[in-house]
PDB file of C-alpha atoms in Angstrom:
ATOM      1  CA  UNK Y   1      38.771 -19.139   5.191  1.00 58.00           C
ATOM      2  CA  UNK Y   2      39.877 -16.110   3.222  1.00 60.00           C
ATOM      3  CA  UNK Y   3      37.212 -16.354   0.543  1.00 47.00           C
ATOM      4  CA  UNK Y   4      35.744 -12.963   1.275  1.00 49.00           C
ATOM      5  CA  UNK Y   5      36.667  -9.668   2.861  1.00 49.00           C
ATOM      6  CA  UNK Y   6      35.291 -10.628   6.275  1.00 56.00           C
ATOM      7  CA  UNK Y   7      36.471 -14.249   6.247  1.00 85.00           C
ATOM      8  CA  UNK Y   8      38.953 -15.691   8.720  1.00 95.00           C
ATOM      9  CA  UNK Y   9      42.416 -16.821   7.692  1.00 98.00           C
ATOM     10  CA  UNK Y  10      43.885 -20.256   8.390  1.00 99.00           C
ATOM     11  CA  UNK Y  11      47.678 -20.463   8.456  1.00 99.00           C
ATOM     12  CA  UNK Y  12      49.469 -23.775   8.962  1.00 99.00           C
ATOM     13  CA  UNK Y  13      52.955 -25.190   9.255  1.00 99.00           C
ATOM     14  CA  UNK Y  14      53.867 -28.746   8.277  1.00 99.00           C
ATOM     15  CA  UNK Y  15      57.243 -30.481   8.303  1.00 99.00           C
ATOM     16  CA  UNK Y  16      56.591 -32.926   5.467  1.00 99.00           C
ATOM     17  CA  UNK Y  17      59.885 -34.822   5.904  1.00 98.00           C
ATOM     18  CA  UNK Y  18      60.333 -35.312   2.153  1.00 98.00           C
ATOM     19  CA  UNK Y  19      57.888 -33.628  -0.193  1.00 98.00           C
ATOM     20  CA  UNK Y  20      58.178 -36.184  -2.981  1.00 97.00           C
ATOM     21  CA  UNK Y  21      57.455 -39.211  -0.809  1.00 97.00           C
ATOM     22  CA  UNK Y  22      54.763 -37.391   1.224  1.00 98.00           C
ATOM     23  CA  UNK Y  23      53.103 -35.593  -1.693  1.00 99.00           C
ATOM     24  CA  UNK Y  24      49.927 -37.741  -1.534  1.00 98.00           C
ATOM     25  CA  UNK Y  25      49.606 -36.909   2.177  1.00 99.00           C
ATOM     26  CA  UNK Y  26      50.194 -33.219   1.519  1.00 99.00           C
ATOM     27  CA  UNK Y  27      47.564 -33.100  -1.210  1.00 99.00           C
ATOM     28  CA  UNK Y  28      45.069 -35.023   0.913  1.00 99.00           C
ATOM     29  CA  UNK Y  29      45.601 -32.589   3.763  1.00 99.00           C
ATOM     30  CA  UNK Y  30      45.293 -29.516   1.516  1.00 99.00           C
ATOM     31  CA  UNK Y  31      42.030 -30.820   0.100  1.00 99.00           C
ATOM     32  CA  UNK Y  32      40.509 -31.684   3.470  1.00 99.00           C
ATOM     33  CA  UNK Y  33      41.700 -28.797   5.655  1.00 99.00           C
ATOM     34  CA  UNK Y  34      42.131 -26.093   2.965  1.00 98.00           C
ATOM     35  CA  UNK Y  35      44.570 -23.786   4.769  1.00 99.00           C
ATOM     36  CA  UNK Y  36      44.892 -20.357   3.192  1.00 99.00           C
ATOM     37  CA  UNK Y  37      48.648 -20.371   3.787  1.00 99.00           C
ATOM     38  CA  UNK Y  38      50.845 -23.406   4.413  1.00 99.00           C
ATOM     39  CA  UNK Y  39      54.502 -23.311   5.417  1.00 99.00           C
ATOM     40  CA  UNK Y  40      56.410 -26.498   4.626  1.00 99.00           C
ATOM     41  CA  UNK Y  41      59.758 -27.698   5.965  1.00 99.00           C
ATOM     42  CA  UNK Y  42      62.205 -30.483   5.172  1.00 99.00           C
ATOM     43  CA  UNK Y  43      61.360 -30.641   1.483  1.00 99.00           C
ATOM     44  CA  UNK Y  44      64.502 -32.744   0.954  1.00 98.00           C
ATOM     45  CA  UNK Y  45      64.417 -31.923  -2.752  1.00 98.00           C
ATOM     46  CA  UNK Y  46      66.266 -29.641  -5.139  1.00 98.00           C
ATOM     47  CA  UNK Y  47      64.355 -26.717  -6.628  1.00 98.00           C
ATOM     48  CA  UNK Y  48      63.770 -28.656  -9.835  1.00 97.00           C
ATOM     49  CA  UNK Y  49      62.210 -31.503  -7.864  1.00 97.00           C
ATOM     50  CA  UNK Y  50      59.496 -29.397  -6.244  1.00 98.00           C
ATOM     51  CA  UNK Y  51      56.071 -30.694  -7.416  1.00 98.00           C
ATOM     52  CA  UNK Y  52      54.713 -27.313  -8.474  1.00 98.00           C
ATOM     53  CA  UNK Y  53      52.232 -28.679 -11.020  1.00 98.00           C
ATOM     54  CA  UNK Y  54      50.546 -30.892  -8.434  1.00 98.00           C
ATOM     55  CA  UNK Y  55      50.468 -27.977  -5.999  1.00 98.00           C
ATOM     56  CA  UNK Y  56      48.881 -25.711  -8.604  1.00 98.00           C
ATOM     57  CA  UNK Y  57      46.345 -28.372  -9.513  1.00 98.00           C
ATOM     58  CA  UNK Y  58      45.361 -28.384  -5.840  1.00 99.00           C
ATOM     59  CA  UNK Y  59      44.599 -24.665  -6.074  1.00 99.00           C
ATOM     60  CA  UNK Y  60      47.751 -23.232  -4.536  1.00 99.00           C
ATOM     61  CA  UNK Y  61      50.535 -20.950  -5.644  1.00 99.00           C
ATOM     62  CA  UNK Y  62      53.961 -21.528  -4.150  1.00 99.00           C
ATOM     63  CA  UNK Y  63      57.434 -20.250  -3.409  1.00 98.00           C
ATOM     64  CA  UNK Y  64      60.134 -22.712  -2.488  1.00 99.00           C
ATOM     65  CA  UNK Y  65      63.791 -22.887  -1.548  1.00 98.00           C
ATOM     66  CA  UNK Y  66      65.037 -26.406  -2.078  1.00 98.00           C
ATOM     67  CA  UNK Y  67      68.170 -28.343  -1.263  1.00 97.00           C
ATOM     68  CA  UNK Y  68      69.037 -31.866  -2.415  1.00 95.00           C
ATOM     69  CA  UNK Y  69      68.379 -34.497   0.277  1.00 95.00           C
ATOM     70  CA  UNK Y  70      68.249 -32.048   3.189  1.00 95.00           C
ATOM     71  CA  UNK Y  71      66.328 -29.080   4.592  1.00 98.00           C
ATOM     72  CA  UNK Y  72      64.231 -26.977   2.200  1.00 98.00           C
ATOM     73  CA  UNK Y  73      61.253 -24.702   2.895  1.00 99.00           C
ATOM     74  CA  UNK Y  74      58.189 -23.579   0.953  1.00 99.00           C
ATOM     75  CA  UNK Y  75      55.214 -21.252   1.325  1.00 99.00           C
ATOM     76  CA  UNK Y  76      51.900 -22.164  -0.313  1.00 99.00           C
ATOM     77  CA  UNK Y  77      49.024 -19.717  -0.748  1.00 99.00           C
ATOM     78  CA  UNK Y  78      45.529 -20.730  -1.739  1.00 98.00           C
ATOM     79  CA  UNK Y  79      44.309 -19.069  -4.908  1.00 98.00           C
ATOM     80  CA  UNK Y  80      47.488 -17.215  -5.882  1.00 95.00           C
ATOM     81  CA  UNK Y  81      51.252 -16.939  -5.656  1.00 97.00           C
ATOM     82  CA  UNK Y  82      52.866 -15.586  -2.474  1.00 98.00           C
ATOM     83  CA  UNK Y  83      54.968 -12.461  -3.037  1.00 99.00           C
ATOM     84  CA  UNK Y  84      58.542 -13.157  -1.984  1.00 98.00           C
ATOM     85  CA  UNK Y  85      60.211 -10.700   0.372  1.00 98.00           C
ATOM     86  CA  UNK Y  86      63.246 -12.601   1.630  1.00 98.00           C
ATOM     87  CA  UNK Y  87      65.254 -15.758   0.984  1.00 97.00           C
ATOM     88  CA  UNK Y  88      67.582 -16.656   3.842  1.00 97.00           C
ATOM     89  CA  UNK Y  89      68.335 -14.631   6.965  1.00 98.00           C
ATOM     90  CA  UNK Y  90      70.174 -11.296   6.982  1.00 96.00           C
ATOM     91  CA  UNK Y  91      73.827 -11.636   7.896  1.00 93.00           C
ATOM     92  CA  UNK Y  92      74.060 -15.253   6.737  1.00 90.00           C
ATOM     93  CA  UNK Y  93      74.916 -14.764   3.095  1.00 86.00           C
ATOM     94  CA  UNK Y  94      77.367 -17.678   3.127  1.00 90.00           C
ATOM     95  CA  UNK Y  95      74.865 -20.100   4.649  1.00 94.00           C
ATOM     96  CA  UNK Y  96      74.256 -22.912   2.158  1.00 95.00           C
ATOM     97  CA  UNK Y  97      71.358 -24.501   4.054  1.00 97.00           C
ATOM     98  CA  UNK Y  98      67.818 -23.724   2.875  1.00 98.00           C
ATOM     99  CA  UNK Y  99      66.034 -22.816   6.094  1.00 98.00           C
ATOM    100  CA  UNK Y 100      64.199 -19.490   5.800  1.00 99.00           C
ATOM    101  CA  UNK Y 101      61.729 -18.080   3.297  1.00 99.00           C
ATOM    102  CA  UNK Y 102      59.527 -15.015   3.697  1.00 99.00           C
ATOM    103  CA  UNK Y 103      56.580 -13.798   1.661  1.00 99.00           C
ATOM    104  CA  UNK Y 104      53.379 -11.774   1.685  1.00 99.00           C
ATOM    105  CA  UNK Y 105      50.091 -13.588   1.157  1.00 98.00           C
ATOM    106  CA  UNK Y 106      46.459 -12.862   2.021  1.00 98.00           C
ATOM    107  CA  UNK Y 107      47.389  -9.607   3.734  1.00 97.00           C
ATOM    108  CA  UNK Y 108      50.036 -10.968   6.109  1.00 98.00           C
ATOM    109  CA  UNK Y 109      53.796 -11.467   6.041  1.00 99.00           C
ATOM    110  CA  UNK Y 110      54.784 -15.064   6.639  1.00 99.00           C
ATOM    111  CA  UNK Y 111      58.216 -16.217   7.736  1.00 99.00           C
ATOM    112  CA  UNK Y 112      58.657 -19.946   7.125  1.00 99.00           C
ATOM    113  CA  UNK Y 113      61.563 -21.456   9.039  1.00 99.00           C
ATOM    114  CA  UNK Y 114      63.296 -24.727   9.647  1.00 99.00           C
ATOM    115  CA  UNK Y 115      65.550 -24.047  12.603  1.00 99.00           C
ATOM    116  CA  UNK Y 116      68.611 -26.317  12.870  1.00 98.00           C
ATOM    117  CA  UNK Y 117      68.208 -29.422  14.999  1.00 98.00           C
ATOM    118  CA  UNK Y 118      71.582 -28.968  16.689  1.00 98.00           C
ATOM    119  CA  UNK Y 119      72.415 -32.589  17.462  1.00 98.00           C
ATOM    120  CA  UNK Y 120      74.824 -33.929  18.454  1.00 96.00           C
ATOM    121  CA  UNK Y 121      75.899 -31.516  21.113  1.00 94.00           C
ATOM    122  CA  UNK Y 122      78.323 -30.175  22.041  1.00 94.00           C
ATOM    123  CA  UNK Y 123      79.798 -29.628  18.617  1.00 97.00           C
ATOM    124  CA  UNK Y 124      79.587 -27.608  15.404  1.00 97.00           C
ATOM    125  CA  UNK Y 125      75.945 -28.522  14.727  1.00 98.00           C
ATOM    126  CA  UNK Y 126      74.832 -27.119  18.068  1.00 98.00           C
ATOM    127  CA  UNK Y 127      77.002 -24.036  17.564  1.00 98.00           C
ATOM    128  CA  UNK Y 128      75.353 -23.513  14.169  1.00 98.00           C
ATOM    129  CA  UNK Y 129      71.910 -23.877  15.736  1.00 98.00           C
ATOM    130  CA  UNK Y 130      72.625 -21.119  18.240  1.00 98.00           C
ATOM    131  CA  UNK Y 131      74.205 -18.860  15.621  1.00 98.00           C
ATOM    132  CA  UNK Y 132      71.223 -19.312  13.309  1.00 98.00           C
ATOM    133  CA  UNK Y 133      68.805 -18.739  16.183  1.00 98.00           C
ATOM    134  CA  UNK Y 134      70.552 -15.480  17.120  1.00 98.00           C
ATOM    135  CA  UNK Y 135      70.272 -14.186  13.560  1.00 98.00           C
ATOM    136  CA  UNK Y 136      66.630 -15.186  13.469  1.00 99.00           C
ATOM    137  CA  UNK Y 137      65.928 -13.323  16.717  1.00 99.00           C
ATOM    138  CA  UNK Y 138      67.503 -10.185  15.250  1.00 98.00           C
ATOM    139  CA  UNK Y 139      65.393 -10.441  12.106  1.00 99.00           C
ATOM    140  CA  UNK Y 140      62.258 -11.210  14.117  1.00 99.00           C
ATOM    141  CA  UNK Y 141      62.742  -7.961  16.030  1.00 99.00           C
ATOM    142  CA  UNK Y 142      62.885  -6.042  12.750  1.00 98.00           C
ATOM    143  CA  UNK Y 143      59.678  -7.696  11.580  1.00 99.00           C
ATOM    144  CA  UNK Y 144      57.929  -7.035  14.877  1.00 98.00           C
ATOM    145  CA  UNK Y 145      58.964  -3.384  14.855  1.00 98.00           C
ATOM    146  CA  UNK Y 146      57.612  -2.977  11.314  1.00 98.00           C
ATOM    147  CA  UNK Y 147      54.052  -3.159  12.728  1.00 97.00           C
ATOM    148  CA  UNK Y 148      52.992  -5.295   9.782  1.00 98.00           C
ATOM    149  CA  UNK Y 149      50.837  -8.367  10.507  1.00 98.00           C
ATOM    150  CA  UNK Y 150      53.405 -11.175  10.701  1.00 99.00           C
ATOM    151  CA  UNK Y 151      53.347 -14.910  11.389  1.00 99.00           C
ATOM    152  CA  UNK Y 152      56.590 -16.801  12.051  1.00 99.00           C
ATOM    153  CA  UNK Y 153      55.709 -20.419  11.353  1.00 99.00           C
ATOM    154  CA  UNK Y 154      57.793 -23.532  11.215  1.00 99.00           C
ATOM    155  CA  UNK Y 155      59.758 -26.292  12.854  1.00 99.00           C
ATOM    156  CA  UNK Y 156      61.690 -24.471  15.581  1.00 99.00           C
ATOM    157  CA  UNK Y 157      63.328 -27.613  16.979  1.00 99.00           C
ATOM    158  CA  UNK Y 158      62.640 -26.234  20.459  1.00 99.00           C
ATOM    159  CA  UNK Y 159      60.622 -27.883  23.224  1.00 99.00           C
ATOM    160  CA  UNK Y 160      59.623 -24.804  25.255  1.00 99.00           C
ATOM    161  CA  UNK Y 161      58.823 -26.515  28.584  1.00 98.00           C
ATOM    162  CA  UNK Y 162      59.073 -29.855  30.352  1.00 98.00           C
ATOM    163  CA  UNK Y 163      55.578 -29.667  31.803  1.00 97.00           C
ATOM    164  CA  UNK Y 164      53.348 -29.432  28.730  1.00 98.00           C
ATOM    165  CA  UNK Y 165      55.460 -29.714  25.583  1.00 99.00           C
ATOM    166  CA  UNK Y 166      56.981 -33.189  25.891  1.00 98.00           C
ATOM    167  CA  UNK Y 167      55.628 -36.547  27.028  1.00 98.00           C
ATOM    168  CA  UNK Y 168      58.592 -37.218  29.326  1.00 97.00           C
ATOM    169  CA  UNK Y 169      61.844 -35.239  29.299  1.00 97.00           C
ATOM    170  CA  UNK Y 170      63.851 -37.922  31.112  1.00 96.00           C
ATOM    171  CA  UNK Y 171      65.473 -39.455  28.032  1.00 92.00           C
ATOM    172  CA  UNK Y 172      65.829 -36.119  26.203  1.00 96.00           C
ATOM    173  CA  UNK Y 173      67.942 -34.214  28.708  1.00 96.00           C
ATOM    174  CA  UNK Y 174      71.024 -34.202  26.489  1.00 96.00           C
ATOM    175  CA  UNK Y 175      69.110 -33.421  23.300  1.00 97.00           C
ATOM    176  CA  UNK Y 176      69.627 -30.034  21.649  1.00 98.00           C
ATOM    177  CA  UNK Y 177      65.861 -29.427  21.629  1.00 98.00           C
ATOM    178  CA  UNK Y 178      65.736 -29.094  25.431  1.00 98.00           C
ATOM    179  CA  UNK Y 179      68.972 -27.284  26.220  1.00 98.00           C
ATOM    180  CA  UNK Y 180      68.864 -24.085  28.302  1.00 98.00           C
ATOM    181  CA  UNK Y 181      70.568 -22.131  25.498  1.00 98.00           C
ATOM    182  CA  UNK Y 182      67.858 -23.238  23.081  1.00 98.00           C
ATOM    183  CA  UNK Y 183      64.972 -22.461  25.396  1.00 99.00           C
ATOM    184  CA  UNK Y 184      66.435 -19.107  26.413  1.00 99.00           C
ATOM    185  CA  UNK Y 185      66.445 -18.035  22.786  1.00 99.00           C
ATOM    186  CA  UNK Y 186      62.847 -19.086  22.310  1.00 99.00           C
ATOM    187  CA  UNK Y 187      61.944 -17.070  25.408  1.00 99.00           C
ATOM    188  CA  UNK Y 188      63.860 -14.119  23.956  1.00 99.00           C
ATOM    189  CA  UNK Y 189      61.581 -14.276  20.915  1.00 98.00           C
ATOM    190  CA  UNK Y 190      58.469 -14.215  23.069  1.00 99.00           C
ATOM    191  CA  UNK Y 191      59.927 -11.332  25.078  1.00 99.00           C
ATOM    192  CA  UNK Y 192      59.936  -9.259  21.892  1.00 99.00           C
ATOM    193  CA  UNK Y 193      56.144  -9.449  22.002  1.00 98.00           C
ATOM    194  CA  UNK Y 194      55.365 -12.469  19.814  1.00 99.00           C
ATOM    195  CA  UNK Y 195      52.425 -14.671  20.824  1.00 99.00           C
ATOM    196  CA  UNK Y 196      52.805 -18.457  20.867  1.00 99.00           C
ATOM    197  CA  UNK Y 197      49.391 -19.126  19.333  1.00 99.00           C
ATOM    198  CA  UNK Y 198      48.882 -22.758  20.285  1.00 98.00           C
ATOM    199  CA  UNK Y 199      49.968 -22.320  23.886  1.00 98.00           C
ATOM    200  CA  UNK Y 200      47.919 -19.131  24.292  1.00 98.00           C
ATOM    201  CA  UNK Y 201      44.676 -20.900  23.404  1.00 98.00           C
ATOM    202  CA  UNK Y 202      45.580 -24.138  25.207  1.00 98.00           C
ATOM    203  CA  UNK Y 203      47.473 -22.914  28.284  1.00 98.00           C
ATOM    204  CA  UNK Y 204      47.214 -26.095  30.373  1.00 97.00           C
ATOM    205  CA  UNK Y 205      46.968 -28.867  27.782  1.00 97.00           C
ATOM    206  CA  UNK Y 206      49.714 -31.255  26.743  1.00 98.00           C
ATOM    207  CA  UNK Y 207      49.930 -30.762  22.985  1.00 98.00           C
ATOM    208  CA  UNK Y 208      52.388 -32.435  20.636  1.00 99.00           C
ATOM    209  CA  UNK Y 209      53.296 -31.863  16.984  1.00 99.00           C
ATOM    210  CA  UNK Y 210      56.080 -34.435  16.529  1.00 99.00           C
ATOM    211  CA  UNK Y 211      56.291 -38.145  17.320  1.00 99.00           C
ATOM    212  CA  UNK Y 212      59.538 -39.988  16.652  1.00 96.00           C
ATOM    213  CA  UNK Y 213      59.417 -43.074  14.447  1.00 96.00           C
ATOM    214  CA  UNK Y 214      61.247 -45.157  17.024  1.00 92.00           C
ATOM    215  CA  UNK Y 215      59.854 -47.089  20.021  1.00 89.00           C
ATOM    216  CA  UNK Y 216      56.190 -46.668  19.059  1.00 93.00           C
ATOM    217  CA  UNK Y 217      56.119 -42.997  19.968  1.00 97.00           C
ATOM    218  CA  UNK Y 218      52.995 -42.338  17.885  1.00 98.00           C
ATOM    219  CA  UNK Y 219      50.812 -45.205  19.225  1.00 97.00           C
ATOM    220  CA  UNK Y 220      51.840 -44.219  22.760  1.00 97.00           C
ATOM    221  CA  UNK Y 221      51.294 -40.501  22.089  1.00 98.00           C
ATOM    222  CA  UNK Y 222      54.860 -39.943  23.245  1.00 98.00           C
ATOM    223  CA  UNK Y 223      55.314 -36.650  21.460  1.00 98.00           C
ATOM    224  CA  UNK Y 224      56.980 -33.254  21.548  1.00 99.00           C
ATOM    225  CA  UNK Y 225      55.769 -29.779  20.631  1.00 99.00           C
ATOM    226  CA  UNK Y 226      58.424 -28.280  18.368  1.00 99.00           C
ATOM    227  CA  UNK Y 227      56.334 -26.748  15.553  1.00 99.00           C
ATOM    228  CA  UNK Y 228      55.202 -23.246  16.460  1.00 99.00           C
ATOM    229  CA  UNK Y 229      53.325 -20.282  15.011  1.00 99.00           C
ATOM    230  CA  UNK Y 230      54.234 -16.934  16.546  1.00 99.00           C
ATOM    231  CA  UNK Y 231      51.942 -13.962  15.929  1.00 99.00           C
ATOM    232  CA  UNK Y 232      52.753 -10.255  15.885  1.00 99.00           C
ATOM    233  CA  UNK Y 233      50.781  -7.914  18.127  1.00 97.00           C
ATOM    234  CA  UNK Y 234      48.542  -6.941  15.206  1.00 95.00           C
ATOM    235  CA  UNK Y 235      47.390 -10.548  14.726  1.00 98.00           C
ATOM    236  CA  UNK Y 236      47.342 -11.834  18.309  1.00 98.00           C
ATOM    237  CA  UNK Y 237      44.033 -10.146  19.278  1.00 98.00           C
ATOM    238  CA  UNK Y 238      42.429 -11.725  16.205  1.00 98.00           C
ATOM    239  CA  UNK Y 239      43.433 -15.281  17.144  1.00 99.00           C
ATOM    240  CA  UNK Y 240      40.281 -17.433  17.058  1.00 98.00           C
ATOM    241  CA  UNK Y 241      41.500 -21.031  17.071  1.00 99.00           C
ATOM    242  CA  UNK Y 242      44.636 -23.170  16.943  1.00 99.00           C
ATOM    243  CA  UNK Y 243      45.264 -26.881  16.752  1.00 99.00           C
ATOM    244  CA  UNK Y 244      47.087 -29.886  15.344  1.00 99.00           C
ATOM    245  CA  UNK Y 245      45.787 -32.067  12.501  1.00 99.00           C
ATOM    246  CA  UNK Y 246      46.750 -35.330  14.187  1.00 99.00           C
ATOM    247  CA  UNK Y 247      44.964 -37.477  11.611  1.00 99.00           C
ATOM    248  CA  UNK Y 248      47.772 -36.752   9.132  1.00 99.00           C
ATOM    249  CA  UNK Y 249      50.328 -38.372  11.454  1.00 99.00           C
ATOM    250  CA  UNK Y 250      48.180 -41.518  11.498  1.00 98.00           C
ATOM    251  CA  UNK Y 251      48.414 -42.066   7.733  1.00 98.00           C
ATOM    252  CA  UNK Y 252      50.497 -44.966   6.450  1.00 97.00           C
ATOM    253  CA  UNK Y 253      54.070 -43.824   5.847  1.00 97.00           C
ATOM    254  CA  UNK Y 254      53.370 -40.423   7.412  1.00 98.00           C
ATOM    255  CA  UNK Y 255      55.817 -37.693   8.292  1.00 99.00           C
ATOM    256  CA  UNK Y 256      56.882 -37.741  11.926  1.00 98.00           C
ATOM    257  CA  UNK Y 257      55.242 -34.292  12.264  1.00 99.00           C
ATOM    258  CA  UNK Y 258      51.568 -33.316  12.071  1.00 99.00           C
ATOM    259  CA  UNK Y 259      50.352 -30.031  10.561  1.00 99.00           C
ATOM    260  CA  UNK Y 260      49.841 -27.281  13.119  1.00 99.00           C
ATOM    261  CA  UNK Y 261      47.541 -24.337  12.409  1.00 99.00           C
ATOM    262  CA  UNK Y 262      45.977 -21.104  13.580  1.00 99.00           C
ATOM    263  CA  UNK Y 263      42.804 -19.328  12.560  1.00 99.00           C
ATOM    264  CA  UNK Y 264      42.925 -15.541  12.433  1.00 98.00           C
ATOM    265  CA  UNK Y 265      39.734 -13.490  12.423  1.00 97.00           C
ATOM    266  CA  UNK Y 266      39.113 -10.653  10.012  1.00 89.00           C
ATOM    267  CA  UNK Y 267      40.439  -7.245  10.962  1.00 82.00           C
ATOM    268  CA  UNK Y 268      37.682  -5.007  12.201  1.00 73.00           C
ATOM    269  CA  UNK Y 269      37.211  -1.838  10.229  1.00 59.00           C
ATOM    270  CA  UNK Y 270      37.816   1.386  12.099  1.00 53.00           C
ATOM    271  CA  UNK Y 271      34.622   3.116  13.111  1.00 53.00           C
ATOM    272  CA  UNK Y 272      33.934   6.367  11.322  1.00 51.00           C
ATOM    273  CA  UNK Y 273      33.489   9.303  13.620  1.00 47.00           C
ATOM    274  CA  UNK Y 274      30.732  11.653  12.520  1.00 48.00           C
ATOM    275  CA  UNK Y 275      31.780  15.258  12.183  1.00 49.00           C
ATOM    276  CA  UNK Y 276      29.930  17.626  14.457  1.00 47.00           C
ATOM    277  CA  UNK Y 277      28.278  20.615  12.903  1.00 49.00           C
ATOM    278  CA  UNK Y 278      29.733  23.949  13.858  1.00 42.00           C
TER     279      UNK Y 278
END
């Protein structure tokens, strides 16, 4: 963890599916896993309802962008407040949905996102998903080109592939999460140079981050991988570990998502070149 100059950094994303009802789970997870940075989605609470005192008591500073009953994102940083750099995506000034928050913490820029689900499709919700995704891709390119260390973490509502990212695509063919337009946009992000951290370290393993409440999806491990952490080219070589804290999904009354995380190694100092005597 980022306790010292040479320590690694753990960054996580967690769709809490209601921060007030899942607060005990969130606090239990923060205490046990101690991520340095945590991106939260689906707060489902207005700004005034964000439990900042409990978060601070747990040792974290926070930024949040709430919305009553729906959406909402937050960035937590262990040991101090994140420094806000953006609220909402460029070019979407009239967007009333709280889906994107960006901040600097522990030496990295973190973009926390809750990409629209897009169901039902076809229809305005799917159109909004694609519009939002396009704006996000544009902003992601700007961040990537900045050469700053950046992590884009959140619930992307995209299942990248049939083979490894979903238990069985048969009954999901019409879902917005699997549509070609959705997947093409995710691929466009990766084509910019971003590294899908979890898939990079586990290239042939079926890994899930979401299990629907219906039809015993969790007991059957019938899951989907829709929560992703994308790393800029400065951070990708320092990727040490990545995983899913499945134990959180097994708690009574849990969110339908489990926290997903990466561990980033310390940046190596540049070697000093000794000057040759004339």
